[in-house]
Coordinates of C-alpha atoms in Angstrom, one line a residue:
M1 CA 237.1 -41.4 167.1
S2 CA 235.5 -43.9 164.3
Y3 CA 238.1 -46.6 162.7
E4 CA 237.9 -47.4 159.5
P5 CA 240.5 -50.3 157.9
S6 CA 243.0 -48.2 155.3
A7 CA 243.7 -49.9 152.4
S8 CA 247.4 -51.0 153.8
S9 CA 248.1 -51.8 157.6
P10 CA 248.5 -49.0 160.0
A11 CA 251.1 -51.1 162.2
P12 CA 254.5 -51.4 160.9
T13 CA 255.9 -54.7 159.7
S14 CA 257.9 -55.3 162.2
D15 CA 255.2 -54.8 164.8
R16 CA 253.3 -57.8 163.0
L17 CA 256.1 -59.7 162.8
F18 CA 256.9 -59.5 166.6
F19 CA 253.3 -59.7 167.2
K20 CA 252.5 -62.8 165.2
Y21 CA 255.9 -64.5 166.6
I22 CA 254.8 -64.4 169.9
M23 CA 251.3 -65.4 169.6
E24 CA 252.2 -68.5 167.7
N25 CA 255.5 -69.4 169.9
G26 CA 254.6 -68.1 173.4
P27 CA 257.3 -66.2 175.8
S28 CA 260.0 -65.5 173.1
S29 CA 262.8 -62.6 173.8
R30 CA 263.8 -59.6 171.3
A31 CA 266.9 -61.4 170.0
K32 CA 264.8 -64.9 169.3
I33 CA 262.5 -62.5 167.2
A34 CA 264.9 -60.8 165.4
T35 CA 266.9 -63.7 164.3
E36 CA 263.6 -65.7 163.4
H37 CA 262.5 -62.1 161.2
N38 CA 265.7 -61.3 159.9
L39 CA 264.9 -57.7 162.0
S40 CA 267.7 -55.5 163.5
R41 CA 268.3 -55.4 167.3
P42 CA 266.9 -51.6 167.5
T43 CA 264.0 -52.5 164.5
A44 CA 263.3 -55.4 167.0
S45 CA 263.2 -53.1 170.3
E46 CA 261.3 -50.3 168.3
A47 CA 258.5 -53.0 167.8
A48 CA 258.6 -54.2 171.6
S49 CA 258.2 -50.4 172.7
R50 CA 255.1 -49.6 170.5
L51 CA 253.3 -53.0 171.5
L52 CA 254.2 -52.6 174.9
E53 CA 252.8 -48.9 174.4
R54 CA 249.8 -49.9 173.2
G55 CA 248.9 -52.7 175.4
Y56 CA 249.3 -55.5 172.9
I57 CA 252.2 -57.2 174.9
K58 CA 253.9 -57.9 178.4
A59 CA 257.1 -58.1 179.7
L60 CA 257.6 -61.0 181.9
A61 CA 259.6 -61.0 185.2
K62 CA 263.2 -61.8 184.8
D63 CA 264.3 -64.9 186.7
A64 CA 267.8 -65.2 186.7
G65 CA 267.7 -68.7 188.2
A66 CA 265.5 -70.3 185.8
S67 CA 268.0 -70.1 183.2
G68 CA 270.8 -71.8 184.5
K69 CA 273.2 -69.4 183.3
R70 CA 275.1 -66.6 184.3
G71 CA 275.3 -63.1 183.1
R72 CA 272.1 -61.0 181.5
V73 CA 268.9 -62.7 181.3
P74 CA 267.4 -61.8 178.3
E75 CA 264.0 -60.1 178.6
L76 CA 260.6 -62.1 177.4
Y77 CA 257.7 -60.6 176.1
D78 CA 254.2 -62.2 176.0
L79 CA 250.2 -61.2 174.8
A80 CA 248.8 -59.1 177.3
D81 CA 246.2 -60.6 179.5
T82 CA 243.9 -57.6 178.6
L83 CA 243.6 -57.3 174.9
G84 CA 240.1 -59.5 174.7
Y85 CA 238.6 -62.4 172.9
T86 CA 237.3 -63.1 169.2
L87 CA 233.2 -64.6 168.9
A88 CA 232.6 -66.9 166.2
V89 CA 229.0 -67.9 165.0
S90 CA 227.7 -70.6 162.6
A91 CA 223.9 -70.2 162.3
E92 CA 222.9 -73.9 160.8
T93 CA 219.6 -75.6 159.6
D94 CA 219.0 -77.3 163.3
C95 CA 220.9 -75.1 165.7
F96 CA 223.0 -72.5 166.0
R97 CA 226.7 -72.8 167.1
G98 CA 229.1 -70.5 168.8
A99 CA 232.7 -70.0 170.3
I100 CA 234.8 -67.9 172.0
Y101 CA 238.7 -67.9 171.4
N102 CA 241.7 -66.0 172.8
L103 CA 244.2 -64.6 170.3
R104 CA 246.0 -68.2 170.5
G105 CA 242.7 -69.7 168.8
E106 CA 242.1 -71.8 172.1
Q107 CA 238.5 -72.2 172.3
L108 CA 237.2 -70.9 175.5
A109 CA 233.7 -71.6 175.6
Q110 CA 231.7 -73.4 173.2
V111 CA 227.7 -73.1 173.1
S112 CA 225.1 -74.9 170.7
V113 CA 221.2 -73.9 170.7
P114 CA 218.9 -75.8 168.7
T115 CA 216.4 -73.4 166.4
Y116 CA 213.8 -73.9 163.6
W117 CA 213.6 -71.1 161.1
E118 CA 210.0 -70.8 161.5
S119 CA 210.3 -67.0 161.8
N120 CA 212.8 -63.9 162.8
A121 CA 211.4 -63.5 166.0
V122 CA 212.5 -67.7 166.5
I123 CA 215.8 -66.8 165.0
Q124 CA 216.5 -63.4 166.9
Q125 CA 215.5 -65.3 169.9
T126 CA 218.1 -68.4 169.3
L127 CA 220.7 -65.7 168.4
E128 CA 220.4 -63.6 171.8
T129 CA 220.3 -67.1 173.8
L130 CA 223.5 -67.9 172.4
I131 CA 225.1 -64.9 173.0
D132 CA 223.9 -64.6 176.7
E133 CA 225.3 -68.2 177.3
L134 CA 228.3 -67.8 175.3
V135 CA 229.8 -64.8 177.2
K136 CA 228.2 -65.0 180.5
D137 CA 231.5 -66.0 182.2
I138 CA 233.7 -63.6 179.7
S139 CA 235.0 -60.6 181.3
L140 CA 237.5 -58.7 178.7
P141 CA 236.0 -57.3 175.4
I142 CA 234.7 -59.2 172.3
L143 CA 237.7 -57.6 169.7
A144 CA 235.7 -59.0 166.7
A145 CA 232.6 -61.4 165.7
T146 CA 232.2 -63.7 162.2
V147 CA 229.1 -65.2 161.2
A148 CA 228.5 -68.3 158.7
V149 CA 225.4 -68.5 157.2
A150 CA 223.8 -70.5 154.5
S151 CA 222.9 -67.7 152.6
P152 CA 224.5 -64.8 150.1
V153 CA 225.6 -62.0 152.1
N154 CA 226.3 -58.5 150.3
P155 CA 229.8 -57.6 151.4
N156 CA 228.9 -54.1 151.1
T157 CA 226.2 -54.0 153.3
Q158 CA 226.7 -57.2 155.4
Q159 CA 222.8 -57.8 154.8
L160 CA 221.3 -61.5 153.8
G161 CA 219.9 -62.1 150.6
K162 CA 217.3 -64.4 149.6
I163 CA 217.7 -67.4 148.0
P164 CA 214.8 -67.8 145.8
D165 CA 213.7 -71.1 145.8
L166 CA 213.8 -72.0 149.3
G167 CA 210.5 -70.0 150.5
Y168 CA 211.4 -68.2 153.3
H169 CA 209.4 -65.2 153.5
D170 CA 210.6 -62.9 156.2
Q171 CA 213.2 -60.6 155.3
P172 CA 216.5 -62.5 156.2
L173 CA 217.9 -61.7 160.4
D174 CA 220.1 -58.5 160.4
F175 CA 222.9 -60.1 162.3
Y176 CA 225.4 -57.6 161.6
S177 CA 223.5 -54.7 163.2
Y178 CA 222.5 -56.9 166.4
L179 CA 226.0 -57.9 167.2
T180 CA 227.6 -54.8 166.7
E181 CA 225.5 -52.8 169.0
R182 CA 225.8 -55.6 171.4
F183 CA 229.7 -56.0 171.5
N184 CA 230.4 -52.2 169.8
C185 CA 233.4 -54.4 167.6
P186 CA 233.9 -55.1 164.0
V187 CA 231.4 -57.6 162.7
M188 CA 231.6 -59.5 159.6
V189 CA 228.5 -62.1 158.2
D190 CA 229.3 -64.3 155.1
D191 CA 228.3 -66.8 153.4
R192 CA 229.6 -70.2 154.9
I193 CA 231.8 -71.5 151.5
N194 CA 233.6 -68.2 152.0
W195 CA 234.5 -68.5 155.2
V196 CA 235.9 -72.2 154.5
L197 CA 237.7 -71.3 151.4
L198 CA 239.2 -68.5 153.7
N199 CA 240.7 -71.0 156.1
E200 CA 241.8 -73.3 153.7
T201 CA 243.7 -70.7 151.4
R202 CA 245.3 -69.5 154.4
E203 CA 245.7 -72.7 157.0
G204 CA 244.4 -75.7 155.2
I205 CA 245.4 -77.7 151.8
A206 CA 244.7 -74.6 149.5
Q207 CA 247.7 -72.8 150.8
H208 CA 249.9 -71.4 147.9
V209 CA 247.6 -72.5 145.3
P210 CA 247.1 -69.4 143.1
V211 CA 243.6 -69.8 142.2
V212 CA 241.2 -71.9 143.9
L213 CA 237.9 -72.7 142.8
G214 CA 235.8 -73.9 146.3
I215 CA 232.8 -76.3 146.2
H216 CA 230.9 -76.7 149.5
L217 CA 228.5 -79.4 149.3
N218 CA 225.9 -79.2 152.3
E219 CA 222.7 -78.2 152.4
G220 CA 223.1 -76.6 149.2
I221 CA 225.8 -76.2 146.6
S222 CA 227.6 -73.2 146.6
A223 CA 231.0 -72.1 145.0
A224 CA 233.6 -69.6 145.9
L225 CA 237.0 -68.0 144.0
A226 CA 240.4 -67.2 145.7
I227 CA 243.2 -65.7 143.5
N228 CA 246.2 -65.2 145.3
G229 CA 244.5 -66.1 148.7
R230 CA 241.9 -62.9 148.1
L231 CA 238.1 -64.0 148.0
Y232 CA 236.4 -62.6 145.0
R233 CA 232.5 -62.4 146.3
G234 CA 230.6 -60.7 143.6
A235 CA 229.3 -57.4 143.1
S236 CA 226.1 -58.3 145.6
G237 CA 227.9 -61.5 147.0
R238 CA 225.6 -63.9 145.3
N239 CA 228.5 -65.5 143.2
G240 CA 228.7 -69.2 143.7
L241 CA 224.9 -70.4 144.0
I242 CA 225.9 -73.8 141.7
H243 CA 222.4 -75.0 143.0
L244 CA 220.5 -72.4 141.2
V245 CA 222.0 -72.9 138.1
S246 CA 219.0 -74.1 135.6
A247 CA 218.9 -76.8 133.2
E248 CA 215.4 -77.8 131.5
N249 CA 213.5 -75.5 133.5
K250 CA 214.5 -76.6 136.5
T251 CA 217.3 -75.5 139.1
L252 CA 219.9 -77.9 139.8
R253 CA 218.7 -78.3 143.3
Q254 CA 215.4 -79.0 142.2
R255 CA 216.3 -81.8 140.2
L256 CA 218.8 -83.2 143.0
R257 CA 216.0 -83.0 145.5
T258 CA 213.9 -85.6 143.4
L259 CA 216.9 -88.0 143.1
G260 CA 218.1 -87.7 146.8
V261 CA 217.1 -87.1 150.3
V262 CA 215.8 -83.8 151.3
D263 CA 215.3 -82.1 154.7
E264 CA 212.7 -80.5 155.1
H265 CA 212.0 -77.5 157.5
S266 CA 208.9 -75.9 158.3
F267 CA 209.8 -72.5 157.0
L268 CA 210.8 -74.2 153.3
S269 CA 207.4 -74.2 150.6
D270 CA 206.4 -77.5 149.2
E271 CA 208.9 -76.5 146.3
G272 CA 211.7 -76.2 149.2
G273 CA 213.9 -78.5 151.2
Y274 CA 217.2 -78.4 152.0
L275 CA 220.0 -81.4 150.3
N276 CA 220.9 -83.8 152.9
F277 CA 224.2 -85.0 151.1
K278 CA 225.3 -87.1 154.0
K279 CA 222.2 -89.6 153.7
T280 CA 222.3 -89.5 150.0
A281 CA 226.1 -89.7 149.4
E282 CA 225.1 -93.4 151.2
L283 CA 222.1 -94.2 149.6
I284 CA 224.3 -93.6 146.5
V285 CA 227.0 -95.5 147.3
A286 CA 224.9 -98.5 148.4
D287 CA 223.6 -98.3 144.7
P288 CA 225.7 -97.1 142.7
E289 CA 224.6 -98.2 139.6
S290 CA 220.9 -96.9 139.8
E291 CA 219.4 -95.0 137.5
S292 CA 218.7 -92.1 140.2
S293 CA 222.3 -92.7 141.6
Q294 CA 223.8 -92.1 138.0
L295 CA 221.7 -88.9 137.2
Y296 CA 222.1 -87.3 140.6
L297 CA 225.9 -88.0 140.1
M298 CA 225.9 -86.4 136.6
S299 CA 224.0 -83.4 136.8
L300 CA 226.0 -82.6 140.2
A301 CA 229.4 -83.7 138.1
E302 CA 228.6 -81.4 135.2
S303 CA 227.5 -78.6 137.1
I304 CA 231.0 -78.1 139.0
V305 CA 233.1 -79.0 135.7
N306 CA 230.9 -76.2 134.0
A307 CA 231.9 -73.7 136.8
A308 CA 235.5 -75.1 136.6
I309 CA 235.6 -74.4 132.6
I310 CA 234.6 -70.5 133.6
T311 CA 236.9 -70.1 136.0
D312 CA 239.6 -72.0 134.9
P313 CA 240.9 -72.9 138.3
S314 CA 245.1 -73.9 139.7
A315 CA 242.6 -76.5 141.8
L316 CA 239.2 -77.3 142.7
L317 CA 238.5 -77.9 146.5
L318 CA 235.7 -80.2 147.6
T319 CA 234.7 -79.5 150.8
G320 CA 231.5 -80.4 153.3
P321 CA 229.9 -83.5 155.1
A322 CA 229.6 -85.3 151.5
V323 CA 233.4 -85.1 151.5
E324 CA 234.1 -87.4 154.4
N325 CA 232.2 -90.5 152.8
K326 CA 235.4 -91.5 150.9
A327 CA 233.5 -94.1 148.0
F328 CA 230.9 -91.4 147.3
L329 CA 233.9 -88.8 146.8
S330 CA 235.4 -91.2 144.2
L331 CA 232.7 -92.0 142.3
L332 CA 232.1 -87.8 142.0
T333 CA 235.7 -86.9 141.4
E334 CA 236.1 -90.3 138.7
L335 CA 233.4 -88.1 136.8
I336 CA 234.5 -85.0 137.1
S337 CA 237.6 -86.2 136.0
E338 CA 236.0 -87.7 133.0
K339 CA 233.3 -84.4 132.0
Y340 CA 236.4 -81.9 132.2
P341 CA 237.5 -81.7 128.6
W342 CA 241.3 -81.1 129.0
H343 CA 241.0 -84.1 131.7
D344 CA 244.0 -82.3 134.0
L345 CA 241.9 -80.6 136.9
N346 CA 243.5 -81.0 140.2
I347 CA 240.9 -81.9 142.4
I348 CA 241.7 -81.4 146.4
V349 CA 239.8 -82.3 149.2
S350 CA 239.3 -80.7 152.3
E351 CA 241.0 -82.2 155.3
D352 CA 238.1 -80.6 158.0
G353 CA 235.2 -82.4 156.3
A354 CA 232.1 -81.3 158.4
R355 CA 234.6 -79.0 160.7
A356 CA 235.0 -76.8 157.1
I357 CA 232.7 -74.4 158.7
R358 CA 233.3 -73.8 162.0
D359 CA 236.7 -73.8 161.4
G360 CA 236.2 -71.3 159.0
V361 CA 234.2 -68.8 161.0
R362 CA 236.9 -68.7 163.7
E363 CA 240.1 -68.0 161.2
G364 CA 237.7 -65.0 160.3
S365 CA 237.3 -63.8 163.5
H366 CA 240.8 -64.0 164.3
L367 CA 241.6 -62.2 161.2
L368 CA 239.2 -59.7 161.6
A369 CA 240.2 -58.7 165.3
M370 CA 244.0 -58.4 164.0
V371 CA 242.6 -56.1 161.2
R372 CA 241.1 -54.1 164.1
L373 CA 244.4 -54.2 166.0
G374 CA 246.3 -52.8 162.7
L375 CA 248.3 -56.1 162.9
A376 CA 246.4 -57.6 159.5
N377 CA 245.4 -55.8 156.3
P378 CA 242.1 -55.7 155.4
H379 CA 242.6 -56.9 152.0
E380 CA 243.5 -60.4 153.7
L381 CA 239.5 -60.4 154.2
G382 CA 239.0 -60.4 150.5
L383 CA 237.3 -57.0 150.1
L384 CA 236.0 -56.6 146.9
Y385 CA 236.6 -52.7 146.4
P386 CA 240.4 -51.7 148.1
D387 CA 239.1 -48.7 148.2
R388 CA 235.6 -49.0 150.0
P389 CA 236.4 -51.2 152.6
I390 CA 233.5 -52.1 154.8
N391 CA 232.9 -49.6 157.5
F392 CA 232.8 -51.6 160.7
G393 CA 231.3 -48.7 162.6
I394 CA 232.8 -48.8 165.6
S395 CA 234.8 -46.7 168.4
A396 CA 238.6 -47.2 168.5
P397 CA 240.0 -47.8 172.0
A398 CA 242.7 -45.2 172.4
N399 CA 245.8 -48.0 172.2
E400 CA 245.1 -49.0 168.8
Y401 CA 247.6 -47.7 165.8
K402 CA 246.0 -44.5 164.1

């Protein structure tokens, strides 16, 4: 039987609340959960029964002496030991990083494998080495897997798109098919800024912000938009590539690469090269009044301001390694505020810095696992078409919600 996420979660709200409370707070009684979520006792009991039947939770053995009280000892529930894990992979310019987590978000394994983006064969070998090392001591199934890449990803096909001015000529690696076939689980591949913004709107500084424009300063300059917590990815996943915006017959990235530091990689053409914001920020801070520093900051700030003018966000979120340099951040935000026509742009800064991508892809794998179990809404993943969710192409375990 194939599993396809529906437009609304198949699990009753009470089941979702019951499971989430245990997941976040540890062993708990029905009465405690009912009180915390304003559920009636019968409703809480029915939720517990359904979750037990599906093997999502377990009842702990009662220990009357442990409570130190007389009378009936409440039955406690905890997550089942056999549910499975989540897998999160970040494909970075110099290595692949991967981690395995349990459903409480606790990291069980972490591996980093160096790579050079010379060809698909090299990349494929890196990915296989990473996965083999990650799962060698894992006995439970992978419930869901997510991948963060520095590339646009078509949200309807999960296939990577090319970035025109980087000079990589192979067809991009099909992460989706490899991981789906290996683990028979839902897999979602996405641009790194989307994972970053997903995490920031769910767990980070952008929670409860109605319209967030996220700007990620890393090897490129990418943007993402979240409206009421839901990501907008465009018709084919190519929205937000600010470094491709042209002026005077040059893209922003081409202009910045002549002013700052560029990381050269063997797969890149002569016109290619990843921007190195961390090193560039250090140079700018050392001499902020130089012509190249001023041109760099002005070009970057104007492009960000243009994106903000078009989207009119409640807040502009800056993320990536560059934001860890407070002096550079101060120079950039001052210029953005000055160039924004109404001078009232609410600028917020990620507290994750260089960890933002890994935190984002971890949160994504957890949410995808919850969708698979029927305990989260597919809309929370920010799928573009409510009536056309991604077909994850997996077989449903017998205990999942139908």
